[in-house]
XYZ file of C-alpha atoms in Angstrom:
634
model
C -115.375 -179.341 -22.182
C -117.165 -177.343 -24.811
C -119.667 -180.069 -25.277
C -120.234 -180.533 -21.520
C -120.956 -176.766 -21.224
C -123.332 -176.729 -24.041
C -125.189 -179.666 -22.589
C -125.292 -177.779 -19.365
C -126.772 -174.815 -20.958
C -129.492 -176.699 -22.954
C -130.754 -178.383 -19.681
C -131.133 -174.927 -18.028
C -132.790 -172.820 -20.791
C -135.386 -173.237 -23.331
C -133.815 -172.833 -26.826
C -135.720 -170.629 -29.186
C -136.685 -171.777 -32.627
C -134.528 -170.628 -35.608
C -137.262 -168.325 -36.750
C -137.498 -166.531 -33.432
C -133.576 -166.300 -33.132
C -133.505 -164.897 -36.614
C -136.321 -162.317 -35.842
C -133.995 -161.189 -32.786
C -131.051 -160.752 -34.904
C -132.872 -159.060 -37.556
C -134.287 -156.648 -35.070
C -130.915 -155.275 -34.408
C -130.386 -151.924 -36.141
C -127.450 -150.955 -38.631
C -126.053 -148.522 -35.977
C -125.781 -151.357 -33.436
C -123.773 -153.570 -35.850
C -121.498 -150.719 -36.833
C -121.114 -149.498 -33.242
C -120.321 -153.113 -32.148
C -117.579 -153.339 -34.984
C -116.018 -150.200 -33.790
C -115.815 -151.419 -30.072
C -114.371 -154.603 -31.490
C -111.716 -152.498 -33.572
C -110.748 -150.739 -30.153
C -110.475 -154.070 -28.438
C -108.124 -155.528 -30.995
C -106.111 -152.288 -31.231
C -105.426 -152.683 -27.411
C -104.551 -156.326 -27.784
C -101.917 -155.224 -30.523
C -100.407 -153.012 -27.870
C -100.542 -155.800 -25.403
C -98.340 -157.867 -27.781
C -96.002 -154.898 -28.040
C -95.350 -154.833 -24.379
C -94.579 -158.568 -24.404
C -92.022 -158.080 -27.374
C -90.248 -155.443 -25.121
C -90.136 -157.603 -22.097
C -88.668 -160.505 -24.066
C -86.236 -158.168 -25.775
C -87.037 -159.749 -29.140
C -86.169 -156.337 -30.898
C -89.171 -156.809 -33.113
C -91.479 -154.312 -31.594
C -93.185 -152.035 -34.135
C -96.539 -151.401 -35.969
C -96.357 -154.552 -38.038
C -95.702 -156.599 -34.868
C -98.741 -155.210 -33.342
C -100.677 -156.066 -36.400
C -99.438 -159.580 -36.229
C -100.374 -159.921 -32.566
C -103.845 -158.807 -33.327
C -104.205 -161.420 -36.178
C -102.755 -163.992 -33.993
C -105.150 -163.438 -31.280
C -108.160 -163.387 -33.643
C -107.040 -166.622 -35.202
C -106.386 -168.408 -31.926
C -109.817 -167.262 -30.631
C -111.378 -169.099 -33.645
C -109.385 -172.352 -33.497
C -108.769 -172.686 -29.759
C -105.848 -174.215 -28.136
C -104.613 -170.527 -27.789
C -100.900 -171.468 -26.524
C -100.418 -173.662 -29.635
C -102.247 -171.785 -32.317
C -101.322 -168.382 -31.049
C -97.483 -169.270 -31.146
C -98.141 -170.783 -34.686
C -99.655 -167.676 -35.881
C -97.063 -165.403 -34.441
C -94.227 -167.414 -35.851
C -95.776 -167.609 -39.241
C -96.504 -163.777 -39.448
C -93.637 -162.138 -37.796
C -90.439 -162.450 -39.830
C -87.348 -162.936 -37.571
C -89.168 -164.470 -34.606
C -88.061 -167.806 -33.658
C -90.234 -170.746 -32.648
C -89.025 -170.388 -29.082
C -89.682 -166.754 -29.043
C -93.161 -167.162 -30.429
C -94.008 -169.774 -27.693
C -92.487 -167.396 -25.007
C -94.569 -164.618 -26.290
C -97.689 -166.510 -26.513
C -97.164 -167.970 -22.931
C -96.353 -164.362 -21.659
C -99.381 -162.876 -23.353
C -101.666 -165.601 -22.080
C -100.601 -165.837 -18.525
C -100.293 -162.071 -17.900
C -103.664 -161.305 -19.565
C -105.282 -163.945 -17.175
C -103.588 -162.118 -14.165
C -104.640 -158.813 -15.528
C -108.218 -159.966 -16.086
C -108.236 -161.258 -12.502
C -107.624 -157.755 -11.394
C -110.095 -156.097 -13.546
C -112.706 -158.618 -12.406
C -111.890 -158.189 -8.696
C -112.254 -154.339 -9.205
C -115.526 -154.849 -10.996
C -116.941 -157.234 -8.338
C -116.109 -154.879 -5.669
C -117.459 -151.833 -7.304
C -120.451 -153.388 -9.084
C -121.610 -156.568 -7.306
C -124.190 -158.607 -9.026
C -124.334 -160.941 -6.076
C -123.634 -160.380 -2.368
C -120.621 -162.759 -2.448
C -119.135 -160.709 -5.299
C -117.340 -158.091 -2.975
C -115.417 -160.610 -0.742
C -114.256 -162.544 -3.775
C -113.262 -159.438 -5.645
C -111.242 -158.091 -2.549
C -109.525 -161.629 -2.302
C -108.493 -161.283 -6.050
C -107.087 -157.759 -5.382
C -105.257 -158.877 -2.325
C -103.518 -161.734 -4.246
C -102.635 -159.473 -7.082
C -101.175 -156.797 -4.712
C -99.135 -159.588 -3.047
C -97.885 -160.947 -6.238
C -96.939 -157.435 -7.496
C -94.963 -156.965 -4.266
C -93.208 -160.292 -4.710
C -92.349 -159.509 -8.251
C -90.521 -156.316 -6.997
C -88.816 -157.891 -4.282
C -87.855 -161.106 -6.014
C -87.575 -160.250 -9.818
C -87.042 -163.711 -10.794
C -89.156 -166.858 -10.007
C -86.909 -169.853 -9.846
C -88.558 -173.236 -10.651
C -85.890 -175.880 -10.423
C -83.452 -175.018 -13.196
C -85.865 -172.736 -14.893
C -85.666 -168.953 -14.183
C -88.591 -166.731 -15.122
C -88.283 -162.962 -14.977
C -91.321 -161.283 -13.833
C -92.592 -158.219 -15.895
C -91.480 -154.911 -14.444
C -94.007 -152.719 -12.613
C -94.170 -150.447 -15.669
C -95.026 -153.429 -17.841
C -97.558 -154.609 -15.419
C -99.242 -151.300 -15.513
C -99.231 -151.082 -19.139
C -100.551 -154.694 -19.450
C -103.380 -153.699 -16.996
C -104.294 -150.562 -19.001
C -104.443 -152.496 -22.339
C -106.210 -155.432 -20.847
C -108.929 -153.085 -19.301
C -109.421 -151.228 -22.541
C -109.846 -154.622 -24.306
C -112.300 -156.082 -21.829
C -114.391 -152.820 -21.625
C -114.483 -152.526 -25.459
C -115.424 -156.245 -25.908
C -118.097 -156.047 -23.120
C -119.454 -152.833 -24.719
C -119.785 -154.683 -28.001
C -121.794 -157.243 -26.488
C -123.885 -154.732 -24.580
C -124.714 -152.774 -27.776
C -125.960 -155.981 -29.464
C -128.501 -156.698 -26.665
C -131.901 -156.778 -28.046
C -134.275 -154.077 -26.988
C -136.195 -156.510 -24.833
C -133.292 -156.920 -22.416
C -132.714 -154.230 -19.796
C -129.283 -154.981 -18.499
C -127.041 -152.132 -17.194
C -123.657 -151.624 -18.902
C -121.796 -152.002 -15.677
C -123.628 -155.454 -14.809
C -122.824 -156.750 -18.180
C -119.054 -155.764 -17.956
C -118.755 -157.555 -14.793
C -120.387 -160.774 -16.234
C -118.436 -160.560 -19.224
C -114.978 -160.284 -17.524
C -115.739 -163.399 -15.452
C -117.164 -165.299 -18.365
C -114.113 -164.392 -20.433
C -111.744 -165.795 -18.012
C -113.771 -169.043 -17.974
C -113.523 -169.096 -21.773
C -109.669 -168.489 -21.930
C -108.957 -171.164 -19.363
C -111.283 -173.789 -21.365
C -109.072 -173.217 -24.572
C -112.189 -174.147 -26.328
C -112.571 -172.757 -29.889
C -113.899 -169.237 -29.401
C -114.624 -170.227 -25.825
C -117.818 -171.755 -26.963
C -119.671 -173.327 -24.141
C -117.840 -171.905 -21.082
C -118.635 -168.179 -22.172
C -122.396 -168.859 -22.543
C -122.581 -171.035 -19.521
C -121.206 -168.305 -17.324
C -123.329 -165.634 -18.833
C -126.575 -167.559 -18.393
C -125.573 -168.656 -14.911
C -124.839 -164.997 -13.713
C -127.767 -163.483 -15.403
C -130.522 -166.167 -14.788
C -133.460 -163.734 -14.487
C -133.251 -162.380 -17.986
C -134.739 -163.420 -21.353
C -132.715 -166.481 -22.427
C -133.742 -166.213 -26.081
C -132.688 -162.533 -26.078
C -129.143 -163.216 -24.415
C -128.567 -166.145 -26.941
C -129.225 -163.802 -29.941
C -126.908 -161.136 -28.453
C -124.156 -163.741 -27.931
C -124.677 -165.085 -31.425
C -124.485 -161.494 -32.819
C -121.375 -161.000 -30.773
C -119.642 -164.057 -32.056
C -120.250 -162.890 -35.446
C -118.663 -159.509 -34.971
C -116.001 -160.163 -32.321
C -114.882 -163.626 -33.429
C -115.884 -164.455 -36.985
C -115.101 -161.128 -38.647
C -111.722 -160.808 -37.006
C -110.749 -164.404 -37.604
C -111.624 -164.109 -41.306
C -109.317 -161.020 -41.715
C -106.612 -162.957 -39.681
C -106.905 -166.039 -41.908
C -106.381 -163.921 -45.037
C -103.334 -162.330 -43.455
C -101.948 -165.754 -42.643
C -102.374 -167.034 -45.979
C -99.988 -164.420 -47.432
C -97.650 -163.695 -44.577
C -94.823 -162.753 -47.072
C -96.832 -159.557 -47.894
C -96.002 -158.238 -44.430
C -93.074 -155.854 -44.215
C -90.325 -156.174 -41.868
C -91.693 -155.577 -38.353
C -88.361 -154.049 -37.052
C -89.401 -150.624 -35.956
C -87.477 -148.068 -38.217
C -85.125 -145.697 -36.086
C -86.714 -142.240 -36.569
C -85.011 -140.465 -33.738
C -81.655 -139.181 -34.983
C -80.287 -139.234 -31.374
C -80.538 -143.056 -31.612
C -78.364 -143.238 -34.855
C -75.254 -145.132 -33.769
C -76.605 -146.677 -30.468
C -74.304 -149.274 -29.317
C -74.032 -151.617 -26.272
C -70.503 -151.982 -25.058
C -69.116 -154.012 -22.445
C -67.831 -152.446 -19.073
C -64.235 -153.294 -20.059
C -64.295 -150.660 -22.764
C -64.904 -147.873 -20.212
C -62.343 -145.117 -21.321
C -59.562 -143.995 -19.042
C -60.261 -140.474 -20.107
C -63.723 -139.891 -18.665
C -65.474 -137.247 -16.897
C -66.257 -139.371 -13.614
C -63.976 -141.875 -12.302
C -66.619 -143.319 -10.150
C -68.242 -144.745 -13.309
C -65.702 -147.613 -12.980
C -68.359 -149.166 -10.552
C -69.971 -150.639 -13.624
C -67.109 -153.189 -13.951
C -68.643 -154.931 -11.024
C -72.378 -154.323 -10.823
C -73.291 -155.756 -14.273
C -73.402 -152.373 -16.073
C -72.153 -151.516 -19.481
C -71.146 -148.478 -21.481
C -74.118 -147.487 -23.683
C -73.197 -145.083 -26.664
C -75.825 -142.844 -28.311
C -73.916 -141.522 -31.263
C -70.842 -139.754 -29.627
C -72.248 -139.693 -26.253
C -71.577 -142.513 -23.778
C -73.130 -143.484 -20.437
C -72.369 -145.840 -17.777
C -75.619 -147.683 -17.780
C -77.113 -150.269 -15.386
C -80.130 -152.235 -16.407
C -82.295 -153.841 -13.747
C -85.890 -155.459 -13.912
C -87.494 -152.077 -13.247
C -85.157 -149.404 -14.307
C -82.333 -148.285 -16.665
C -80.099 -146.000 -14.761
C -77.355 -143.870 -15.975
C -74.759 -143.614 -13.165
C -73.389 -140.050 -12.567
C -72.748 -137.704 -15.503
C -72.153 -138.996 -19.009
C -68.878 -140.768 -19.531
C -68.196 -138.740 -22.600
C -70.443 -136.223 -24.562
C -73.425 -133.903 -23.880
C -75.920 -134.609 -21.092
C -78.891 -132.884 -22.937
C -78.403 -135.120 -26.014
C -78.728 -138.256 -23.994
C -82.146 -137.549 -22.269
C -84.325 -138.674 -25.211
C -82.366 -141.552 -26.168
C -82.023 -142.919 -22.696
C -85.878 -142.430 -22.211
C -86.608 -144.311 -25.482
C -83.889 -147.183 -24.532
C -85.681 -147.649 -21.114
C -89.159 -147.755 -22.519
C -88.039 -150.494 -25.084
C -87.293 -152.538 -21.963
C -90.526 -151.628 -20.155
C -88.162 -149.828 -17.640
C -88.139 -146.543 -16.027
C -85.259 -144.252 -17.210
C -83.244 -142.632 -14.527
C -80.072 -140.411 -14.026
C -78.449 -140.969 -10.532
C -76.039 -138.614 -8.810
C -75.760 -136.194 -11.736
C -74.219 -132.853 -11.214
C -76.310 -129.605 -10.550
C -75.748 -128.307 -13.996
C -76.879 -131.433 -15.629
C -79.967 -131.556 -13.254
C -80.840 -128.093 -14.288
C -80.681 -129.186 -17.993
C -83.124 -132.216 -17.058
C -85.494 -129.857 -15.361
C -85.487 -127.673 -18.302
C -86.210 -130.647 -20.478
C -89.301 -131.426 -18.459
C -87.874 -134.055 -16.132
C -88.510 -134.389 -12.495
C -85.311 -133.670 -10.287
C -84.673 -134.490 -6.723
C -81.564 -133.645 -4.533
C -80.276 -136.913 -2.864
C -76.608 -136.485 -1.909
C -73.573 -134.263 -1.612
C -70.270 -135.136 -3.078
C -66.977 -134.305 -1.157
C -64.357 -132.948 -3.478
C -60.686 -131.876 -2.852
C -57.926 -130.592 -5.168
C -54.863 -132.699 -4.505
C -52.674 -130.103 -6.204
C -53.619 -127.393 -3.718
C -54.310 -129.560 -0.699
C -52.527 -128.660 2.618
C -53.322 -129.588 6.288
C -52.705 -126.065 7.447
C -55.249 -123.908 8.521
C -58.153 -124.019 11.104
C -60.423 -126.006 8.923
C -57.961 -128.952 9.065
C -57.553 -128.882 12.812
C -59.339 -132.193 13.355
C -57.482 -133.838 10.509
C -54.065 -132.851 12.041
C -55.178 -134.335 15.353
C -56.276 -137.651 13.552
C -52.921 -137.839 11.782
C -51.010 -137.325 14.934
C -52.801 -140.085 16.649
C -52.000 -142.500 13.779
C -48.347 -141.541 13.485
C -48.010 -142.117 17.287
C -49.474 -145.481 17.017
C -46.628 -146.315 14.423
C -49.070 -146.584 11.331
C -47.456 -146.136 7.939
C -48.999 -146.224 4.556
C -47.667 -147.168 1.219
C -49.356 -148.029 -2.385
C -50.217 -151.590 -2.704
C -47.887 -153.812 -4.761
C -49.027 -155.152 -8.202
C -49.712 -158.495 -6.672
C -52.127 -157.548 -3.910
C -51.906 -159.389 -0.413
C -55.585 -160.732 -1.180
C -55.777 -163.254 1.650
C -55.125 -160.768 4.404
C -57.333 -158.133 2.688
C -60.133 -160.568 2.409
C -59.814 -161.380 6.011
C -59.803 -157.704 6.877
C -62.986 -157.153 4.617
C -64.552 -160.006 6.486
C -63.829 -158.575 9.837
C -65.259 -155.203 8.743
C -68.522 -156.711 7.544
C -68.862 -158.727 10.740
C -68.678 -155.326 12.515
C -70.601 -153.109 10.228
C -72.886 -155.488 8.275
C -73.001 -156.788 4.724
C -71.273 -154.572 2.217
C -73.710 -152.426 -0.074
C -73.379 -152.745 -3.708
C -74.591 -151.540 -7.198
C -73.477 -147.925 -6.802
C -70.840 -148.832 -4.209
C -68.031 -151.195 -4.851
C -67.329 -154.503 -2.877
C -64.241 -156.452 -2.156
C -63.313 -158.556 -5.254
C -60.023 -159.316 -6.900
C -60.796 -158.431 -10.426
C -62.490 -155.260 -9.392
C -59.526 -154.238 -7.236
C -57.314 -154.846 -10.147
C -58.627 -151.720 -11.923
C -57.992 -149.309 -8.874
C -55.275 -147.654 -6.953
C -55.002 -149.412 -3.522
C -53.118 -148.120 -0.372
C -52.568 -150.247 2.599
C -51.920 -149.109 6.305
C -49.373 -151.052 8.180
C -48.930 -151.238 12.020
C -45.582 -152.835 12.786
C -45.778 -156.046 10.620
C -49.556 -156.338 9.859
C -52.077 -154.817 7.642
C -54.705 -152.866 9.618
C -56.650 -151.315 6.755
C -56.844 -150.369 3.151
C -58.671 -147.942 0.804
C -59.194 -148.220 -2.934
C -59.889 -145.581 -5.583
C -61.398 -145.474 -8.988
C -58.917 -143.859 -11.342
C -59.406 -141.740 -14.416
C -57.110 -139.392 -16.301
C -58.168 -136.284 -14.414
C -59.954 -137.635 -11.440
C -59.581 -140.154 -8.856
C -62.679 -141.145 -6.488
C -62.624 -143.017 -3.156
C -64.378 -146.416 -3.237
C -63.553 -149.019 -0.580
C -62.514 -148.181 2.996
C -61.719 -151.211 5.091
C -60.311 -150.569 8.722
C -59.803 -153.535 11.262
C -62.069 -153.161 14.314
C -59.345 -152.485 16.680
C -57.289 -150.220 14.405
C -55.996 -146.936 16.165
C -57.731 -143.685 15.777
C -56.729 -141.912 12.641
C -56.095 -144.866 10.458
C -58.735 -143.999 7.835
C -57.499 -140.369 7.791
C -53.933 -141.285 7.342
C -54.845 -143.757 4.402
C -56.851 -141.210 2.585
C -54.123 -138.357 3.208
C -51.641 -140.822 1.549
C -54.023 -141.193 -1.420
C -54.270 -137.443 -1.846
C -50.498 -137.168 -1.631
C -50.189 -139.827 -4.410
C -52.751 -137.954 -6.596
C -50.754 -134.732 -6.228
C -47.612 -136.592 -7.533
C -49.483 -137.837 -10.495
C -50.888 -134.181 -11.014
C -54.503 -135.379 -10.639
C -56.664 -132.121 -10.424
C -59.530 -133.563 -8.644
C -60.093 -136.278 -6.132
C -63.703 -137.139 -5.036
C -64.285 -138.517 -1.488
C -67.490 -139.795 -2.989
C -71.036 -138.724 -1.827
C -72.980 -138.773 1.296
C -76.733 -138.761 1.764
C -78.369 -135.176 1.658
C -81.959 -135.281 1.763
C -84.738 -134.945 4.251
C -83.986 -138.058 6.060
C -80.205 -137.740 5.908
C -79.814 -136.743 9.497
C -81.031 -140.350 10.506
C -78.290 -141.984 8.476
C -74.677 -142.531 9.228
C -73.084 -139.256 10.226
C -69.811 -140.764 10.957
C -68.998 -140.870 7.303
C -69.796 -137.201 6.894
C -67.696 -136.183 9.756
C -64.826 -138.400 8.355
C -64.978 -136.668 5.154
C -65.392 -133.256 6.637
C -62.059 -133.394 8.238
C -60.550 -132.703 4.747
C -62.547 -129.580 4.371
C -63.780 -130.621 0.961
C -66.000 -128.721 -1.465
C -69.294 -130.056 -1.024
C -71.145 -130.451 -4.358
C -74.843 -131.262 -4.632
C -75.854 -134.447 -6.561
C -79.295 -135.046 -8.009
C -81.605 -137.900 -9.364
C -83.570 -137.268 -12.491
C -86.441 -139.058 -13.922
C -89.175 -138.266 -16.721
C -91.977 -138.197 -14.217
C -92.774 -138.687 -10.419
C -94.049 -142.372 -10.934
C -90.671 -143.140 -12.445
C -88.946 -141.458 -9.609
C -90.796 -143.580 -7.167
C -89.960 -146.776 -9.032
C -86.400 -145.787 -9.422
C -86.011 -144.969 -5.863
C -87.294 -148.289 -4.454
C -85.503 -150.301 -7.096
C -82.091 -148.479 -6.247
C -82.765 -149.044 -2.541
C -83.201 -152.766 -3.282
C -80.286 -152.830 -5.554
C -77.937 -151.203 -3.113
C -78.962 -152.943 -0.021
C -79.604 -156.519 -1.505
C -77.088 -156.919 -4.336
C -76.322 -160.215 -6.015
C -73.491 -162.080 -4.389
C -69.928 -161.401 -5.827
C -68.397 -164.090 -7.650
C -65.048 -165.051 -6.046
C -61.876 -164.878 -8.219
C -59.080 -167.130 -8.090
C -55.582 -165.852 -7.452
C -54.473 -167.083 -10.968
C -57.274 -165.020 -12.500
C -56.291 -162.121 -10.546
C -52.668 -162.146 -11.418
C -53.388 -162.553 -15.128
C -55.687 -159.614 -14.973
C -53.445 -157.497 -12.900
C -50.405 -158.120 -15.113
C -52.376 -157.192 -18.173
C -53.905 -153.922 -16.788
C -51.768 -151.019 -16.577
C -53.613 -148.133 -18.224
C -55.379 -147.027 -15.016
C -52.432 -147.491 -12.570
C -49.411 -145.750 -14.204
C -45.927 -147.025 -14.173
C -44.969 -145.708 -10.840
C -45.942 -148.848 -9.097
C -43.609 -150.984 -11.133
C -40.509 -149.237 -9.428
C -41.939 -150.151 -5.895
C -42.472 -153.897 -6.652
C -38.824 -154.810 -5.717
C -39.266 -153.152 -2.298
C -42.248 -155.204 -1.562
C -40.768 -158.500 -2.553
C -39.077 -159.472 0.739
C -40.252 -161.613 3.669
C -42.788 -159.902 5.898
C -44.592 -161.674 8.809
C -48.160 -160.717 9.205
C -51.006 -161.361 11.683
C -52.235 -165.057 12.079
C -49.178 -166.592 10.405
C -50.262 -165.428 6.984
C -48.108 -163.731 4.409
C -48.989 -161.439 1.524
C -48.961 -162.740 -1.937
C -45.649 -160.912 -2.857
C -44.094 -161.744 0.521
C -45.063 -165.416 0.116
C -43.323 -165.607 -3.265
C -40.096 -163.952 -1.985
C -39.953 -166.311 1.197
C -40.434 -169.262 -1.333
C -37.584 -167.948 -3.627
C -35.245 -167.502 -0.760
């Protein structure tokens, strides 16, 4: 390809003699050479930062100054040798201790593909703003439209599945960073070429930048050593009216400064890679000392917020920063700490959380934190937004008397008159009936939301307190609650479509009474939206909780910047409304988990098991798990 492009150039221009070419190069002043070297340094500095973003996306754990230096050298080496995907991967693997061959190949492929995408956006903007030809503007607009559609697709569908291969798109923060570093690189490299133009050439800086961006794309796609041939062919084709001898001299000087000099330095570095220090970034922030990633199963029973138990289902984990622990969820766009810290000080988690998220190219976020912690975040310079109100009652002091519980008393009377009784669920839940009830609920209300809200699943329910509502001999509803040492929190509410009025109220009233027996000082009815558009959302849920005359406590969302807030808001909306499907659990798996879990349930259910183990007819001819066992035994 390089040979064909050079042949095409020679047929279009008249080659100058060596003496004429030497005269043009000799006419360049010292300041031009030095300025071009300075622009080249800026360009490779940006390319090193580009590699850094790639390391964070692939989570190699090798990001740091030395990794950036290795990336700069690898790009300089691959530019000289050509076949960038192979030579760049080899250079990174040789120069980065701890980087595997597969990681080097992935990093090189990521850098190559994303740089071409960023270059297409840069070229599109340049072609729209500074059109060299009439057809530049429509082509540039098309490039920008395709880039915008691809960015939207990457947000809506974070993974690209090609057969059995699953590729994760870079986050929006990573895309922004990659675009900025690519822009700095292209502008610096184009400026170096413009500085080296002979005085006989009068080409504006903007025109040359547009031409160089397009020519660079052709050079990268060709994989020719140094892009030799395609780069020159595009420059001469897009600047046909200018002195060809002067352009050729400028391109030759550019290759000496931008290709030969960096490649010589890179080759010297590659000859002695053992001289490179370890590129693992040293931990300098004392708040990160002792940072640890723990599974959701390690969530302590003695924690500040019972609702943090939702990470047992949504793929979250416990992240420890020293003595502080967060219920953390990592998504393609954000690292979100759910609610308040599990254990420890809120203030001491802000900087570590921000650094942790940046290491993933993600936006850091606190979701539904308390007013006190929101104030601490605002004092630390974070952006804070009120998003919800949490309904809280005190089981120990709760009573249905008083005018503020008038509506609750009326609902409870309706439920009692309909013959509804509520009891705590047995250790082996009647999963078949509860699953049918959940399906009927979803058929009426739509698919269940997820991420920050629980969904019906056996393993998940095994960690909660569950209460069942019975009418005669059938289950017509149930509620589940997260449990911690000093707090319970309402999670699932499932009521069959034709249940009598007050079914949900009598279920929750029974849960409050059970919490009082266990001397639980705080029971959360969970939060409802409380923002500018909350009036348009489901008001039935707020009215239901208001019957219990709770203490409404504001909840906030906190991010370092408004840009992070926008990304986090859209990402949370996507995660909540389009969660990943819940994997079904077999009854055998459920029974094993249920029998091995007791810390969050207490021993009071064991005494109730015998009373449940008796035959009980249910709707549709089905029996609960425990009733079925008793029937078989009899």
